[in-house]
PDB file of C-alpha atoms and ligand atoms in Angstrom:
ATOM      1  CA  MET A   1     -99.187 -48.164  -8.561  1.00 47.00           C
ATOM      2  CA  PRO A   2     -95.724 -50.530  -8.222  1.00 49.00           C
ATOM      3  CA  GLU A   3     -96.196 -52.110 -11.897  1.00 58.00           C
ATOM      4  CA  ARG A   4     -92.414 -52.550 -11.984  1.00 56.00           C
ATOM      5  CA  ASN A   5     -91.546 -54.218  -8.784  1.00 71.00           C
ATOM      6  CA  PRO A   6     -90.170 -57.352 -10.676  1.00 87.00           C
ATOM      7  CA  CYS A   7     -87.802 -54.975 -13.290  1.00 90.00           C
ATOM      8  CA  LEU A   8     -86.829 -53.051 -10.212  1.00 87.00           C
ATOM      9  CA  LYS A   9     -85.862 -56.222  -8.013  1.00 86.00           C
ATOM     10  CA  SER A  10     -83.956 -57.384 -11.026  1.00 90.00           C
ATOM     11  CA  GLY A  11     -81.894 -54.373 -11.269  1.00 91.00           C
ATOM     12  CA  CYS A  12     -83.368 -52.679 -14.371  1.00 93.00           C
ATOM     13  CA  PRO A  13     -85.008 -49.190 -13.926  1.00 92.00           C
ATOM     14  CA  GLY A  14     -87.077 -49.326 -17.302  1.00 94.00           C
ATOM     15  CA  PHE A  15     -84.439 -50.073 -19.889  1.00 95.00           C
ATOM     16  CA  CYS A  16     -87.002 -50.672 -22.515  1.00 96.00           C
ATOM     17  CA  CYS A  17     -88.571 -47.188 -21.990  1.00 97.00           C
ATOM     18  CA  GLN A  18     -85.619 -45.569 -23.669  1.00 96.00           C
ATOM     19  CA  ASP A  19     -84.162 -45.299 -27.282  1.00 96.00           C
ATOM     20  CA  ILE A  20     -87.101 -47.404 -28.804  1.00 96.00           C
ATOM     21  CA  ASP A  21     -89.424 -47.180 -31.645  1.00 96.00           C
ATOM     22  CA  ILE A  22     -92.930 -48.781 -31.563  1.00 96.00           C
ATOM     23  CA  GLU A  23     -95.992 -49.027 -33.376  1.00 95.00           C
ATOM     24  CA  ILE A  24     -98.728 -47.420 -31.744  1.00 96.00           C
ATOM     25  CA  THR A  25    -102.389 -46.449 -32.398  1.00 94.00           C
ATOM     26  CA  LYS A  26    -103.689 -43.008 -32.961  1.00 92.00           C
ATOM     27  CA  SER A  27    -105.423 -43.164 -29.825  1.00 94.00           C
ATOM     28  CA  GLU A  28    -102.478 -44.086 -28.048  1.00 97.00           C
ATOM     29  CA  ARG A  29    -100.444 -41.390 -29.484  1.00 97.00           C
ATOM     30  CA  THR A  30    -103.045 -39.011 -28.289  1.00 96.00           C
ATOM     31  CA  ARG A  31    -103.531 -40.780 -24.765  1.00 96.00           C
ATOM     32  CA  VAL A  32     -99.906 -41.756 -23.832  1.00 98.00           C
ATOM     33  CA  PHE A  33     -97.578 -39.371 -26.113  1.00 98.00           C
ATOM     34  CA  PRO A  34     -99.324 -36.335 -26.222  1.00 97.00           C
ATOM     35  CA  THR A  35     -96.326 -34.310 -26.393  1.00 97.00           C
ATOM     36  CA  ALA A  36     -94.927 -36.062 -29.205  1.00 98.00           C
ATOM     37  CA  ILE A  37     -93.799 -33.966 -32.450  1.00 98.00           C
ATOM     38  CA  HIS A  38     -95.343 -35.082 -35.856  1.00 97.00           C
ATOM     39  CA  VAL A  39     -92.848 -35.479 -38.831  1.00 97.00           C
ATOM     40  CA  ASP A  40     -93.967 -35.841 -42.361  1.00 95.00           C
ATOM     41  CA  SER A  41     -92.452 -39.378 -43.319  1.00 94.00           C
ATOM     42  CA  MET A  42     -90.980 -42.722 -42.226  1.00 93.00           C
ATOM     43  CA  LYS A  43     -87.582 -41.217 -44.088  1.00 96.00           C
ATOM     44  CA  GLU A  44     -87.528 -38.184 -41.770  1.00 97.00           C
ATOM     45  CA  LEU A  45     -88.256 -40.336 -38.613  1.00 97.00           C
ATOM     46  CA  ALA A  46     -85.359 -42.839 -39.842  1.00 97.00           C
ATOM     47  CA  GLN A  47     -83.193 -39.797 -40.023  1.00 98.00           C
ATOM     48  CA  ILE A  48     -84.267 -38.387 -36.609  1.00 98.00           C
ATOM     49  CA  LYS A  49     -83.396 -41.756 -35.300  1.00 96.00           C
ATOM     50  CA  LYS A  50     -80.060 -42.022 -36.794  1.00 97.00           C
ATOM     51  CA  ASP A  51     -79.339 -38.660 -35.705  1.00 98.00           C
ATOM     52  CA  ASN A  52     -80.359 -39.413 -32.183  1.00 96.00           C
ATOM     53  CA  LEU A  53     -82.705 -36.003 -31.935  1.00 98.00           C
ATOM     54  CA  GLN A  54     -83.467 -36.262 -28.401  1.00 98.00           C
ATOM     55  CA  GLY A  55     -87.487 -36.417 -27.867  1.00 98.00           C
ATOM     56  CA  LEU A  56     -90.472 -38.047 -29.196  1.00 98.00           C
ATOM     57  CA  TYR A  57     -91.194 -38.351 -32.829  1.00 98.00           C
ATOM     58  CA  TYR A  58     -94.041 -39.872 -34.899  1.00 97.00           C
ATOM     59  CA  THR A  59     -95.372 -40.582 -38.269  1.00 96.00           C
ATOM     60  CA  GLU A  60     -97.943 -42.327 -40.014  1.00 92.00           C
ATOM     61  CA  TYR A  61     -97.568 -46.092 -40.825  1.00 86.00           C
ATOM     62  CA  SER A  62    -100.153 -48.276 -42.649  1.00 76.00           C
ATOM     63  CA  ARG A  63     -99.932 -52.089 -42.433  1.00 70.00           C
ATOM     64  CA  LYS A  64    -102.372 -54.018 -44.127  1.00 66.00           C
ATOM     65  CA  GLY A  65    -104.275 -56.721 -42.559  1.00 57.00           C
ATOM     66  CA  LEU A  66    -104.427 -55.078 -39.350  1.00 55.00           C
ATOM     67  CA  GLU A  67    -107.953 -53.973 -37.796  1.00 55.00           C
ATOM     68  CA  GLY A  68    -108.103 -50.302 -37.311  1.00 52.00           C
ATOM     69  CA  GLY A  69    -106.716 -49.123 -40.557  1.00 57.00           C
ATOM     70  CA  ASP A  70    -103.724 -46.496 -39.723  1.00 73.00           C
ATOM     71  CA  PHE A  71    -101.180 -46.800 -37.062  1.00 90.00           C
ATOM     72  CA  TYR A  72     -98.303 -44.517 -36.354  1.00 95.00           C
ATOM     73  CA  VAL A  73     -94.630 -45.277 -35.487  1.00 96.00           C
ATOM     74  CA  ILE A  74     -93.071 -43.554 -32.698  1.00 97.00           C
ATOM     75  CA  VAL A  75     -89.378 -43.184 -31.943  1.00 98.00           C
ATOM     76  CA  ILE A  76     -88.440 -42.255 -28.273  1.00 98.00           C
ATOM     77  CA  ASN A  77     -85.112 -40.944 -28.184  1.00 98.00           C
ATOM     78  CA  GLY A  78     -83.451 -40.877 -24.910  1.00 97.00           C
ATOM     79  CA  PRO A  79     -85.986 -41.929 -21.827  1.00 97.00           C
ATOM     80  CA  CYS A  80     -89.747 -41.828 -22.184  1.00 98.00           C
ATOM     81  CA  PRO A  81     -90.957 -39.044 -20.694  1.00 97.00           C
ATOM     82  CA  ASN A  82     -93.372 -41.073 -18.818  1.00 97.00           C
ATOM     83  CA  ARG A  83     -90.819 -42.893 -17.379  1.00 95.00           C
ATOM     84  CA  LEU A  84     -90.384 -42.085 -13.456  1.00 92.00           C
ATOM     85  CA  SER A  85     -87.275 -41.794 -11.532  1.00 88.00           C
ATOM     86  CA  ASP A  86     -88.221 -44.837  -9.819  1.00 85.00           C
ATOM     87  CA  GLY A  87     -88.700 -46.802 -13.323  1.00 87.00           C
ATOM     88  CA  SER A  88     -92.142 -47.134 -13.135  1.00 89.00           C
ATOM     89  CA  CYS A  89     -94.622 -45.431 -15.676  1.00 93.00           C
ATOM     90  CA  LEU A  90     -96.728 -42.627 -15.265  1.00 95.00           C
ATOM     91  CA  LYS A  91     -99.321 -43.972 -17.373  1.00 95.00           C
ATOM     92  CA  HIS A  92     -99.387 -47.455 -16.652  1.00 93.00           C
ATOM     93  CA  ASP A  93    -103.182 -47.884 -16.303  1.00 94.00           C
ATOM     94  CA  GLU A  94    -103.190 -46.711 -20.010  1.00 95.00           C
ATOM     95  CA  ARG A  95     -99.812 -47.240 -21.758  1.00 96.00           C
ATOM     96  CA  GLU A  96     -99.861 -48.652 -25.038  1.00 96.00           C
ATOM     97  CA  TYR A  97    -100.116 -51.993 -26.497  1.00 95.00           C
ATOM     98  CA  ALA A  98     -96.603 -52.551 -26.980  1.00 95.00           C
ATOM     99  CA  ALA A  99     -95.796 -51.789 -23.456  1.00 95.00           C
ATOM    100  CA  ARG A 100     -98.689 -54.053 -22.205  1.00 94.00           C
ATOM    101  CA  ASN A 101     -97.581 -57.014 -24.397  1.00 94.00           C
ATOM    102  CA  PHE A 102     -93.648 -56.787 -23.359  1.00 94.00           C
ATOM    103  CA  ALA A 103     -92.907 -59.047 -20.893  1.00 92.00           C
ATOM    104  CA  ILE A 104     -89.988 -59.121 -18.011  1.00 93.00           C
ATOM    105  CA  GLY A 105     -87.825 -62.114 -19.350  1.00 94.00           C
ATOM    106  CA  CYS A 106     -89.031 -62.038 -23.088  1.00 95.00           C
ATOM    107  CA  SER A 107     -86.087 -62.322 -25.322  1.00 95.00           C
ATOM    108  CA  ASP A 108     -86.219 -58.797 -26.322  1.00 95.00           C
ATOM    109  CA  CYS A 109     -86.006 -57.923 -22.696  1.00 96.00           C
ATOM    110  CA  ASN A 110     -83.171 -59.877 -22.365  1.00 96.00           C
ATOM    111  CA  VAL A 111     -81.394 -58.435 -25.223  1.00 97.00           C
ATOM    112  CA  ILE A 112     -82.142 -54.777 -23.621  1.00 96.00           C
ATOM    113  CA  ARG A 113     -80.751 -55.925 -20.505  1.00 96.00           C
ATOM    114  CA  LYS A 114     -77.604 -57.341 -21.772  1.00 96.00           C
ATOM    115  CA  GLU A 115     -76.883 -54.097 -23.671  1.00 95.00           C
ATOM    116  CA  ASN A 116     -77.159 -52.315 -20.370  1.00 95.00           C
ATOM    117  CA  GLY A 117     -74.714 -54.646 -18.836  1.00 96.00           C
ATOM    118  CA  LEU A 118     -77.652 -56.805 -16.869  1.00 96.00           C
ATOM    119  CA  SER A 119     -77.612 -60.416 -16.951  1.00 96.00           C
ATOM    120  CA  PRO A 120     -80.673 -62.150 -18.295  1.00 95.00           C
ATOM    121  CA  ILE A 121     -83.494 -63.454 -16.659  1.00 93.00           C
ATOM    122  CA  PHE A 122     -85.734 -66.213 -17.097  1.00 88.00           C
ATOM    123  CA  ILE A 123     -89.456 -66.043 -15.650  1.00 76.00           C
ATOM    124  CA  GLU A 124     -90.803 -69.526 -15.256  1.00 68.00           C
ATOM    125  CA  PRO A 125     -94.390 -69.951 -16.294  1.00 61.00           C
ATOM    126  CA  VAL A 126     -96.939 -70.227 -13.654  1.00 60.00           C
ATOM    127  CA  GLU A 127     -99.133 -73.399 -14.333  1.00 61.00           C
TER     128      GLU A 127
HETATM  129  S1  SF4 B   1     -89.382 -55.807 -19.108  1.00 74.07           S
HETATM  130 FE1  SF4 B   1     -87.031 -56.035 -19.221  1.00 74.07          FE
HETATM  131  S2  SF4 B   1     -85.961 -54.278 -19.987  1.00 74.07           S
HETATM  132 FE2  SF4 B   1     -88.238 -53.467 -19.530  1.00 74.07          FE
HETATM  133  S3  SF4 B   1     -87.977 -52.879 -17.324  1.00 74.07           S
HETATM  134 FE3  SF4 B   1     -88.563 -54.841 -17.256  1.00 74.07          FE
HETATM  135  S4  SF4 B   1     -86.589 -56.107 -16.969  1.00 74.07           S
HETATM  136 FE4  SF4 B   1     -86.017 -54.178 -17.932  1.00 74.07          FE
HETATM  137  S1  SF4 B   2     -95.373 -44.864 -21.722  1.00 74.07           S
HETATM  138 FE1  SF4 B   2     -94.795 -46.072 -20.060  1.00 74.07          FE
HETATM  139  S2  SF4 B   2     -94.433 -48.187 -20.736  1.00 74.07           S
HETATM  140 FE2  SF4 B   2     -94.752 -47.015 -22.429  1.00 74.07          FE
HETATM  141  S3  SF4 B   2     -92.540 -46.460 -23.001  1.00 74.07           S
HETATM  142 FE3  SF4 B   2     -93.158 -44.654 -21.902  1.00 74.07          FE
HETATM  143  S4  SF4 B   2     -92.502 -45.050 -19.720  1.00 74.07           S
HETATM  144 FE4  SF4 B   2     -92.782 -47.017 -21.048  1.00 74.07          FE
END
């Protein structure tokens, strides 16, 4: 499914799908990142991020006030293994909420674009 056409057309091959850490639910971890490696603590996860150990690592994370109880934080060092060579996502139809909620042209998108030498883009809302 050509889900990333606007991104590809803008010259971005999926820079938001590498070198990131995101909150995911336990079912997203199983469904989208089955090969991720479990570590015992946030401290260990932070060290892995700092050392830039390539791969996917996750640990438990509780955030009060959110339905569903416990979450994970996953660190993706290097490219996400679900990102295909054309920039699209192998798991597009079942991708995590964080990705569904990450819009092209949002402020975080433009920060990532600038970090990777691309100009920011601005999408006009459709009325
Ligand atoms: S949302 Fe932004 S950073 Fe992510 S692939 Fe699209 S243009 Fe690139
Ligand atoms: S699962 Fe897909 S949307 Fe999520 S980080 Fe990986 S490539 Fe990006």
